[in-house]
Short mmCIF file of C-alpha atoms in Angstrom, two decimals:
data_model
loop_
_atom_site.label_atom_id
_atom_site.label_comp_id
_atom_site.label_asym_id
_atom_site.label_seq_id
_atom_site.Cartn_x
_atom_site.Cartn_y
_atom_site.Cartn_z
CA MET A 196 33.90 -0.89 -57.15
CA GLU A 197 36.02 0.77 -53.55
CA SER A 198 35.84 4.09 -54.96
CA LEU A 199 32.18 3.68 -55.75
CA LEU A 200 31.62 2.36 -51.71
CA ARG A 201 34.08 5.41 -50.68
CA PHE A 202 31.75 8.16 -52.54
CA ALA A 203 28.43 6.42 -51.46
CA LYS A 204 29.39 5.78 -47.38
CA PRO A 205 29.34 9.48 -46.50
CA PHE A 206 26.12 9.99 -48.01
CA MET A 207 24.29 6.47 -46.44
CA THR A 208 25.58 8.19 -43.31
CA SER A 209 24.21 11.34 -43.12
CA ILE A 210 20.30 9.46 -44.31
CA THR A 211 21.08 7.50 -41.12
CA ARG A 212 21.08 10.68 -38.61
CA ILE A 213 18.52 12.17 -40.03
CA MET A 214 16.38 9.11 -40.32
CA SER A 215 17.41 8.75 -36.60
CA SER A 216 16.72 12.48 -36.08
CA VAL A 217 13.59 12.47 -36.94
CA SER A 218 12.35 9.10 -35.30
CA GLN A 219 13.57 10.58 -32.24
CA GLU A 220 11.86 13.71 -32.98
CA ALA A 221 8.28 11.36 -33.90
CA LEU A 222 8.78 9.05 -30.48
CA SER A 223 9.46 12.59 -28.31
CA LYS A 224 6.21 13.89 -29.76
CA THR A 225 4.38 11.10 -28.74
CA THR A 226 5.78 9.47 -26.12
CA PRO A 227 7.68 12.06 -23.53
CA PRO A 228 10.77 10.44 -21.87
CA LEU A 229 10.77 8.79 -18.25
CA SER A 230 12.32 12.81 -16.80
CA THR A 231 11.99 15.81 -15.48
CA ASN A 232 11.04 18.41 -18.55
CA VAL A 233 12.03 21.92 -17.70
CA ASN A 234 9.93 22.94 -20.30
CA VAL A 235 6.43 21.21 -18.87
CA PRO A 236 4.63 23.17 -16.18
CA HIS A 237 5.49 21.30 -12.48
CA VAL A 238 2.94 21.61 -9.56
CA PRO A 239 5.22 23.25 -7.01
CA ILE A 240 5.86 19.92 -4.92
CA PRO A 241 5.69 21.10 -1.04
CA ARG A 242 8.77 21.57 1.37
CA SER A 243 8.14 17.73 3.40
CA GLY A 244 6.81 16.55 0.04
CA VAL A 245 7.94 14.61 -2.95
CA ASP A 246 8.14 14.60 -6.51
CA TYR A 247 6.71 10.92 -7.84
CA ARG A 248 8.43 11.58 -11.18
CA GLY A 249 10.94 8.90 -12.15
CA LYS A 250 9.92 6.93 -8.92
CA VAL A 251 8.73 2.55 -8.86
CA VAL A 252 6.50 2.76 -5.86
CA LEU A 253 4.53 -0.12 -4.07
CA ALA A 254 1.07 0.28 -4.04
CA PRO A 255 -1.33 0.57 -1.24
CA MET A 256 -2.58 -2.89 -0.38
CA VAL A 257 -4.45 -3.72 2.85
CA ARG A 258 -2.73 -6.49 4.84
CA SER A 259 0.33 -6.45 2.21
CA GLY A 260 1.45 -2.34 2.45
CA GLU A 261 2.31 -2.95 6.69
CA LEU A 262 5.44 -1.47 8.07
CA PRO A 263 7.06 -4.92 7.61
CA SER A 264 5.74 -5.18 3.95
CA ARG A 265 7.27 -1.54 3.33
CA LEU A 266 10.28 -1.72 4.45
CA LEU A 267 10.61 -5.02 2.67
CA ALA A 268 10.00 -3.40 -0.40
CA LEU A 269 12.36 -0.03 0.38
CA HIS A 270 15.07 -2.80 1.53
CA TYR A 271 15.22 -3.85 -2.45
CA GLY A 272 14.73 -0.57 -4.22
CA ALA A 273 11.53 1.31 -3.79
CA ASP A 274 11.35 4.64 -4.30
CA LEU A 275 8.28 5.26 -2.45
CA VAL A 276 5.96 2.90 -0.46
CA TRP A 277 2.13 3.38 0.01
CA GLY A 278 0.69 1.97 3.12
CA PRO A 279 -2.48 0.43 3.12
CA GLU A 280 -5.94 2.25 2.89
CA THR A 281 -6.80 3.26 6.19
CA VAL A 282 -10.45 4.18 6.51
CA ASP A 283 -10.86 8.43 8.08
CA ARG A 284 -13.14 7.68 10.82
CA SER A 285 -10.69 4.94 12.25
CA MET A 286 -7.72 7.20 12.98
CA ILE A 287 -9.59 9.95 14.80
CA GLY A 288 -9.10 10.03 18.24
CA THR A 289 -6.06 7.84 17.76
CA THR A 290 -3.63 8.04 20.18
CA ARG A 291 0.19 8.74 18.80
CA LYS A 292 2.52 7.17 20.80
CA ILE A 293 5.92 6.37 20.32
CA ASN A 294 7.41 2.48 21.03
CA PRO A 295 10.66 2.48 23.53
CA ARG A 296 11.89 -1.21 22.05
CA THR A 297 11.51 -0.04 18.21
CA SER A 298 11.56 3.47 17.96
CA CYS A 299 8.12 3.36 15.82
CA ILE A 300 5.16 5.82 16.21
CA GLU A 301 2.38 3.69 16.68
CA TRP A 302 -1.02 5.21 16.42
CA THR A 303 -3.41 3.13 18.96
CA ARG A 304 -6.72 2.99 20.47
CA PRO A 305 -8.02 1.61 24.02
CA ILE A 306 -9.50 -2.23 23.69
CA THR A 307 -12.60 -2.43 26.37
CA ASN A 308 -15.20 -4.63 26.81
CA VAL A 309 -12.09 -7.34 26.72
CA PRO A 310 -14.85 -10.50 28.27
CA GLN A 311 -13.15 -12.06 31.71
CA GLY A 312 -10.88 -15.05 31.14
CA MET A 313 -10.23 -14.01 27.42
CA LEU A 314 -6.32 -14.67 26.98
CA GLY A 315 -3.91 -13.06 24.47
CA PHE A 316 -5.89 -9.93 23.83
CA ARG A 317 -3.79 -6.94 23.79
CA LYS A 318 -5.10 -3.76 25.65
CA GLU A 319 -4.59 -1.54 23.00
CA ASN A 320 -4.85 -1.77 19.01
CA VAL A 321 -2.65 -0.63 16.54
CA LEU A 322 -3.67 0.29 13.97
CA TYR A 323 -1.45 2.28 11.60
CA ARG A 324 2.72 1.87 12.70
CA ILE A 325 5.11 3.53 10.48
CA ASP A 326 8.97 3.34 11.23
CA PRO A 327 9.84 7.24 11.33
CA ALA A 328 13.91 6.32 10.60
CA ARG A 329 13.56 4.20 7.48
CA GLU A 330 10.42 5.43 5.87
CA LYS A 331 11.44 9.30 6.26
CA GLY A 332 10.53 10.98 3.04
CA ARG A 333 9.57 7.96 1.51
CA LEU A 334 5.94 6.94 3.16
CA ILE A 335 2.59 8.06 1.89
CA TYR A 336 -0.08 7.54 3.60
CA GLN A 337 -3.62 6.54 1.51
CA ILE A 338 -6.91 7.34 3.34
CA GLY A 339 -10.49 5.18 2.81
CA THR A 340 -12.96 8.86 3.10
CA SER A 341 -16.11 10.28 1.14
CA ASN A 342 -16.38 13.11 3.49
CA ALA A 343 -14.13 15.83 3.01
CA ASP A 344 -14.31 16.79 6.86
CA LEU A 345 -13.63 13.60 8.00
CA ALA A 346 -10.82 13.56 5.27
CA VAL A 347 -9.30 16.96 6.86
CA GLN A 348 -9.34 15.15 10.04
CA ALA A 349 -8.05 11.65 9.62
CA ALA A 350 -5.18 13.49 7.90
CA LYS A 351 -4.05 16.24 9.88
CA VAL A 352 -3.81 12.66 12.79
CA VAL A 353 -0.85 11.39 11.06
CA ALA A 354 0.22 14.71 8.24
CA ALA A 355 3.53 15.91 10.29
CA ASP A 356 4.91 12.19 9.80
CA VAL A 357 4.69 11.12 6.37
CA SER A 358 5.32 12.71 3.04
CA GLY A 359 1.80 12.98 1.04
CA ILE A 360 -1.59 12.34 1.68
CA ASP A 361 -3.38 9.87 -0.88
CA VAL A 362 -6.97 9.95 -1.82
CA ASN A 363 -8.49 6.07 -2.75
CA ALA A 364 -10.50 6.50 -5.23
CA GLY A 365 -9.81 2.89 -7.01
CA CYS A 366 -10.63 0.55 -4.67
CA PRO A 367 -13.81 -1.85 -5.51
CA LYS A 368 -14.08 -3.97 -3.34
CA PRO A 369 -17.53 -3.77 -1.42
CA PHE A 370 -16.07 -3.17 1.96
CA SER A 371 -15.18 0.60 0.58
CA THR A 372 -17.54 1.05 -2.01
CA SER A 373 -20.85 0.45 -0.07
CA GLY A 374 -19.51 3.73 2.42
CA GLY A 375 -19.19 5.39 -0.55
CA MET A 376 -15.39 5.09 -0.92
CA GLY A 377 -12.91 4.18 -3.38
CA ALA A 378 -14.08 3.35 -6.71
CA ALA A 379 -17.69 4.19 -5.50
CA LEU A 380 -16.25 8.02 -5.79
CA LEU A 381 -15.72 8.01 -9.46
CA ARG A 382 -19.23 7.94 -9.72
CA THR A 383 -19.37 11.83 -7.76
CA PRO A 384 -16.54 13.37 -9.28
CA ASP A 385 -17.43 16.41 -7.17
CA LEU A 386 -17.57 14.57 -4.26
CA LEU A 387 -13.53 13.46 -4.76
CA ALA A 388 -12.80 17.23 -6.21
CA SER A 389 -13.67 18.47 -2.80
CA ILE A 390 -12.10 16.48 -0.68
CA LEU A 391 -9.24 16.64 -2.85
CA ARG A 392 -9.25 20.49 -2.94
CA GLU A 393 -9.70 20.93 0.77
CA LEU A 394 -7.26 18.01 1.70
CA VAL A 395 -4.67 20.81 -0.33
CA GLU A 396 -5.69 24.25 1.32
CA LYS A 397 -6.36 22.73 5.03
CA VAL A 398 -3.52 19.51 5.08
CA GLY A 399 -1.23 20.08 1.83
CA LYS A 400 -0.34 23.59 2.28
CA VAL A 401 -0.46 24.27 6.46
CA TYR A 402 1.83 20.82 6.37
CA GLU A 403 4.08 21.07 3.14
CA ILE A 404 3.14 17.87 1.75
CA GLY A 405 1.71 17.31 -1.25
CA ILE A 406 -1.72 15.42 -2.09
CA SER A 407 -3.15 12.85 -4.64
CA VAL A 408 -5.21 10.05 -5.49
CA LYS A 409 -5.44 6.94 -7.53
CA ILE A 410 -7.68 5.86 -9.63
CA ARG A 411 -9.54 3.40 -11.78
CA LEU A 412 -10.37 4.19 -15.65
CA LEU A 413 -13.91 4.67 -16.26
CA GLU A 414 -15.81 3.12 -19.78
CA THR A 415 -14.33 5.30 -22.43
CA PRO A 416 -11.30 7.50 -23.29
CA GLU A 417 -13.89 10.87 -22.82
CA LEU A 418 -15.53 10.41 -18.97
CA THR A 419 -12.22 9.43 -17.64
CA GLU A 420 -10.27 12.31 -19.40
CA SER A 421 -13.19 14.59 -18.17
CA LEU A 422 -12.48 12.87 -14.59
CA VAL A 423 -8.96 13.38 -14.70
CA ARG A 424 -9.35 17.19 -15.56
CA LYS A 425 -11.15 17.62 -12.85
CA LEU A 426 -9.02 16.42 -10.51
CA CYS A 427 -5.67 17.69 -11.93
CA GLY A 428 -7.25 20.79 -11.29
CA THR A 429 -7.87 20.32 -7.61
CA GLY A 430 -3.90 21.67 -7.20
CA ILE A 431 -2.86 17.55 -6.25
CA ILE A 432 0.74 16.75 -7.18
CA GLY A 433 0.17 13.29 -8.46
CA LEU A 434 -2.30 11.12 -9.92
CA THR A 435 -2.18 7.47 -10.00
CA VAL A 436 -4.24 5.32 -12.72
CA HIS A 437 -4.74 1.61 -12.28
CA CYS A 438 -5.60 0.14 -15.74
CA ARG A 439 -8.72 -1.27 -15.64
CA THR A 440 -12.14 -0.16 -14.97
CA THR A 441 -13.78 -1.04 -11.79
CA PRO A 442 -15.87 -3.81 -12.50
CA MET A 443 -12.00 -5.84 -13.95
CA ARG A 444 -10.77 -8.33 -11.22
CA PRO A 445 -6.86 -8.86 -10.80
CA ARG A 446 -6.84 -11.35 -13.15
CA GLU A 447 -7.87 -10.05 -15.93
CA ARG A 448 -5.44 -8.06 -17.81
CA ALA A 449 -4.72 -4.91 -17.58
CA ILE A 450 -5.80 -2.69 -20.49
CA ARG A 451 -3.72 0.65 -21.41
CA ASP A 452 -5.54 2.10 -24.53
CA GLN A 453 -5.97 5.05 -22.16
CA LEU A 454 -2.76 5.77 -20.36
CA ARG A 455 -1.22 7.89 -22.57
CA MET A 456 -3.90 10.04 -22.86
CA VAL A 457 -4.38 10.36 -18.92
CA GLY A 458 -0.43 10.87 -19.04
CA SER A 459 -0.69 13.59 -21.60
CA VAL A 460 -3.62 15.16 -19.51
CA CYS A 461 -1.83 14.91 -16.46
CA ARG A 462 1.77 16.50 -18.06
CA GLU A 463 -0.96 19.44 -19.71
CA TYR A 464 -1.78 20.43 -15.54
CA GLY A 465 1.77 19.58 -14.45
CA VAL A 466 0.98 17.17 -12.00
CA ALA A 467 2.80 13.94 -11.70
CA CYS A 468 1.29 10.55 -13.44
CA LEU A 469 1.94 6.57 -12.44
CA MET A 470 0.37 3.49 -13.81
CA ASN A 471 -0.51 0.92 -11.71
CA GLY A 472 -1.98 -2.58 -13.30
CA ASP A 473 -0.24 -5.79 -14.32
CA VAL A 474 3.52 -4.23 -13.73
CA LYS A 475 5.91 -7.17 -12.76
CA ASN A 476 8.90 -5.95 -12.02
CA ARG A 477 11.30 -1.89 -11.61
CA ASP A 478 12.35 -2.43 -15.28
CA GLU A 479 8.96 -3.11 -16.81
CA ALA A 480 7.79 -0.74 -14.78
CA LEU A 481 10.12 2.14 -15.93
CA ARG A 482 9.91 0.74 -19.18
CA LEU A 483 6.45 1.20 -19.49
CA ALA A 484 6.46 4.34 -17.69
CA THR A 485 8.80 5.12 -21.03
CA GLU A 486 6.55 4.35 -23.70
CA TYR A 487 3.10 5.05 -22.86
CA GLY A 488 4.55 8.57 -21.64
CA VAL A 489 3.83 9.06 -17.64
CA ASP A 490 5.98 9.33 -14.36
CA GLY A 491 6.67 6.45 -13.02
CA GLY A 492 5.23 2.81 -11.78
CA MET A 493 3.33 1.31 -9.05
CA ILE A 494 4.01 -2.47 -8.02
CA ALA A 495 1.43 -4.73 -6.24
CA THR A 496 0.51 -8.27 -6.47
CA ALA A 497 4.34 -8.51 -7.68
CA ALA A 498 5.38 -7.52 -5.11
CA GLU A 499 3.57 -8.79 -2.57
CA SER A 500 5.08 -12.50 -3.69
CA ASN A 501 7.99 -11.34 -4.02
CA SER A 502 9.22 -7.91 -3.19
CA SER A 503 12.96 -7.70 -4.95
CA ALA A 504 10.52 -7.08 -7.85
CA PHE A 505 11.87 -3.64 -7.25
CA ARG A 506 15.20 -4.60 -7.77
CA THR A 507 16.87 -4.36 -11.41
CA LEU A 508 18.24 -7.17 -13.55
CA ALA A 509 21.04 -5.32 -13.80
CA ARG A 510 21.21 -5.35 -9.55
CA GLY A 511 20.44 -9.18 -9.71
CA GLY A 512 16.45 -9.14 -10.47
CA LEU A 513 14.34 -11.38 -8.58
CA ALA A 514 15.85 -13.17 -5.01
CA PRO A 515 15.49 -16.78 -3.54
CA TRP A 516 11.92 -16.78 -2.07
CA ARG A 517 14.09 -18.03 0.55
CA GLU A 518 16.05 -15.59 0.90
CA VAL A 519 13.21 -12.49 1.32
CA VAL A 520 11.24 -14.37 3.42
CA LYS A 521 14.23 -14.02 6.52
CA GLU A 522 14.44 -10.53 5.72
CA TYR A 523 10.93 -9.95 5.58
CA LEU A 524 10.55 -12.13 9.26
CA LYS A 525 13.97 -9.83 10.74
CA TYR A 526 11.63 -6.70 9.46
CA ALA A 527 8.45 -8.16 10.79
CA MET A 528 9.93 -8.75 14.59
CA ASN A 529 12.17 -5.44 15.24
CA VAL A 530 9.00 -3.70 14.19
CA GLU A 531 6.86 -6.04 16.70
CA ASN A 532 4.07 -6.86 13.76
CA LYS A 533 1.30 -8.50 14.19
CA TRP A 534 2.08 -12.64 14.37
CA GLY A 535 -1.39 -12.32 12.12
CA ASN A 536 -0.34 -10.42 9.18
CA THR A 537 3.17 -11.75 9.23
CA LYS A 538 2.06 -15.37 8.45
CA PHE A 539 -0.23 -14.06 6.18
CA LEU A 540 2.46 -12.36 4.39
CA LEU A 541 3.93 -15.19 4.92
CA GLY A 542 1.65 -17.57 2.90
CA GLN A 543 2.12 -15.23 -0.13
CA LEU A 544 5.84 -14.78 -0.19
CA ILE A 545 6.52 -18.80 0.44
CA PRO A 546 5.50 -20.59 -2.96
CA GLY A 547 2.00 -22.89 -2.66
CA ARG A 548 3.99 -25.76 -3.99
CA GLU A 549 6.81 -25.55 -1.31
CA ALA A 550 6.68 -28.95 1.03
CA CYS A 551 6.81 -25.93 4.39
CA TYR A 552 3.83 -24.33 3.15
CA LYS A 553 1.53 -25.93 5.19
CA ALA A 554 3.41 -25.95 7.92
CA VAL A 555 4.62 -22.25 8.03
CA SER A 556 0.84 -21.49 7.83
CA MET A 557 -0.01 -23.81 10.83
CA SER A 558 2.28 -22.30 13.21
CA LYS A 559 1.62 -20.40 16.31
CA THR A 560 4.93 -18.90 16.96
CA HIS A 561 7.95 -17.29 14.84
CA VAL A 562 9.62 -19.74 17.24
CA GLU A 563 7.92 -22.81 16.06
CA CYS A 564 7.75 -21.23 12.21
CA PHE A 565 11.63 -20.16 12.33
CA LYS A 566 12.41 -24.08 12.84
CA ILE A 567 10.21 -25.00 9.89
CA LEU A 568 12.13 -22.72 7.48
CA GLY A 569 15.27 -23.81 9.29
CA LEU A 570 16.02 -21.00 10.55
CA ASP A 571 17.65 -22.20 13.83
CA SER A 572 20.29 -20.43 14.18
CA ALA A 573 21.46 -19.01 18.17
CA GLU A 574 21.01 -15.54 17.12
CA MET A 575 17.65 -16.13 15.40
CA MET A 576 15.98 -18.60 17.77
CA ARG A 577 16.78 -15.65 20.43
CA GLU A 578 15.40 -13.02 18.40
CA ALA A 579 12.17 -15.18 17.95
CA GLU A 580 11.73 -16.12 21.10
CA GLU A 581 12.14 -12.38 22.36
CA ALA A 582 9.11 -11.38 19.78
CA ASP A 583 6.82 -14.29 20.73
CA LYS A 584 7.73 -12.53 24.56
CA VAL A 585 6.74 -9.35 23.39
CA LEU A 586 3.26 -10.02 21.53
CA GLY A 587 2.35 -12.92 23.83
CA LEU A 588 1.89 -15.74 21.70
CA ASN A 589 3.54 -18.37 24.02
CA GLU A 590 0.18 -17.74 26.35
CA PRO A 591 -1.91 -20.31 26.80
CA ILE A 592 -4.24 -21.65 23.76
CA PRO A 593 -7.50 -21.85 24.95
CA SER A 594 -9.69 -25.12 25.36
CA LYS A 595 -12.32 -25.49 22.80
CA GLN A 596 -14.44 -25.26 26.29
CA GLU A 597 -13.59 -22.28 26.44
CA ARG A 598 -13.29 -20.29 22.96
CA LYS A 599 -17.17 -21.24 23.14
CA GLN A 600 -17.27 -19.12 26.24
CA MET A 601 -15.64 -16.12 25.11
CA ARG A 602 -17.78 -16.30 21.78
CA LYS A 603 -20.79 -16.08 23.98
CA GLN A 604 -19.83 -13.45 26.28
CA MET A 605 -18.62 -11.41 23.23
CA LYS A 606 -22.04 -11.87 22.08
CA ARG A 607 -23.65 -10.49 24.85
CA ALA A 608 -21.39 -7.81 25.07
CA LEU A 609 -22.32 -6.66 21.55
CA GLU A 610 -26.01 -7.43 22.07
CA GLY A 611 -26.30 -5.81 25.33
CA GLY A 612 -23.34 -3.99 26.34
CA ASP A 613 -20.32 -5.14 28.11
CA ALA A 614 -19.45 -8.82 28.29
CA ASN A 615 -21.04 -8.92 32.27
CA GLY A 616 -24.68 -7.70 30.55
CA ASN A 617 -24.50 -3.79 31.34
CA THR A 618 -26.10 -2.04 28.59
CA GLY A 619 -25.10 1.73 26.69
CA ALA A 620 -22.58 1.34 23.72
CA GLY A 621 -23.37 3.28 21.40
CA GLN A 622 -23.86 1.19 17.69
CA ASN A 623 -20.97 2.63 16.35
CA GLU A 624 -18.82 1.82 19.28
CA LYS A 625 -20.52 -1.56 19.16
CA LYS A 626 -19.31 -2.34 15.97
CA GLN A 627 -15.63 -1.11 17.27
CA LYS A 628 -15.36 -3.62 20.08
CA HIS A 629 -16.81 -6.59 17.48
CA PHE A 630 -13.46 -6.30 15.63
CA GLU A 631 -11.40 -5.71 18.16
CA LEU A 632 -12.88 -8.74 20.42
CA GLY A 633 -14.33 -10.61 17.57
CA ASN A 634 -11.82 -11.10 14.55
CA SER A 635 -10.70 -14.46 15.49
CA THR A 636 -8.24 -15.10 12.69
CA LYS A 637 -6.30 -11.36 12.83
CA GLU A 638 -5.05 -11.87 9.02
CA ALA A 639 -8.26 -10.19 7.77
CA GLU A 640 -7.73 -7.31 10.84
CA HIS A 641 -7.29 -4.14 9.34
CA GLU A 642 -9.62 -5.00 6.46
CA ALA A 643 -12.33 -5.65 9.12
CA HIS A 644 -11.42 -2.55 10.80
CA GLN A 645 -11.76 -0.36 7.66
CA GLN A 646 -15.25 -1.95 7.07
CA LEU A 647 -16.30 -1.69 10.41
CA ALA A 648 -15.45 1.98 10.90
CA VAL A 649 -17.77 3.55 8.43
CA ALA A 650 -20.80 2.01 9.52
#
């Protein structure tokens, strides 16, 4: 019996090696590995651009993609971060400034027609803010557009300070699609392709950064393939596919039956392909990318509720929410983030079942919020007090009667000109002022701005 086993062992070992080799060969034909393959064509990455291959990145999200959220994602291991979609018209004509207190670069627009007696309003509105040190080589600016000329004008405003320009062709929300932007571009593929070609020629090549696009799936694999081929032929360096169709909502499970095909087409053209939709964490993103033969993953909702989703399980996995919130607040104060946006993000990061959730949502200053969360060390409180002072959060709150009077003044300003009844503002200018003056909630500030900018 022993002699028989000695005879069989080498034979079985040879069979195992052969089967393993066959399995690996079959796998490589169906699912290329998540790594740079020298045998696959690559669109050249510009000198100041970045390759999307092998990356797990933060998705572009309105409100949840502002600077402190991006810095938090990078802190926990995101390779790249996308800024929130910013409409082309909203950036054209802005002023680029360096904030002397934070060293951040800010693109601002002056606020005019502030009604007399209005309290707590800034003299200028910050439309976009970046950290040139901590985001260097890792920030992708996403633009909302439906016009090639405007796209180029807007992209040139920020091109020297970012590593890439991405066109939003996947947002299904009416504020985007009603202006022919976002997912509406999927129905006008020739227009979308022309926008990408213009950006490649007049921005990408001039500033030596990459141009990319984010899309959704179409109704059939044939339609999706035709679109992807058209877009990959424009000179872009990357394409992200959200694995949902336009009518699908986030609560509906992502569909990945077309993903392998999209990745294959992108590889054929040498374009990096990222996947988006129901990606829960970094480990899952890398696993799915390997399984479906794409180059990386993009995390959205999971990162919005806990940015440590970018940390691998081997490095600790998801961090407790209190740790994440503390880190987020440090970044938010450090870059002078708008309090309305900070509070909105806290509402995403703090579980709704927690006793402090409602109290935090009602807080009006950093100091009040920190006391609720128990972050009341002497150092933290000093930072909170300074942040409140810079943002003007300690100014007196208008009474009910004062707020009523302010609303009347704003209405007069919108209907007939300025707060004192002077006329002469154009329709687009008046709508811009409506954003600047009339957004009392501030949590939807960025989103409202994008709607009004293209009206």
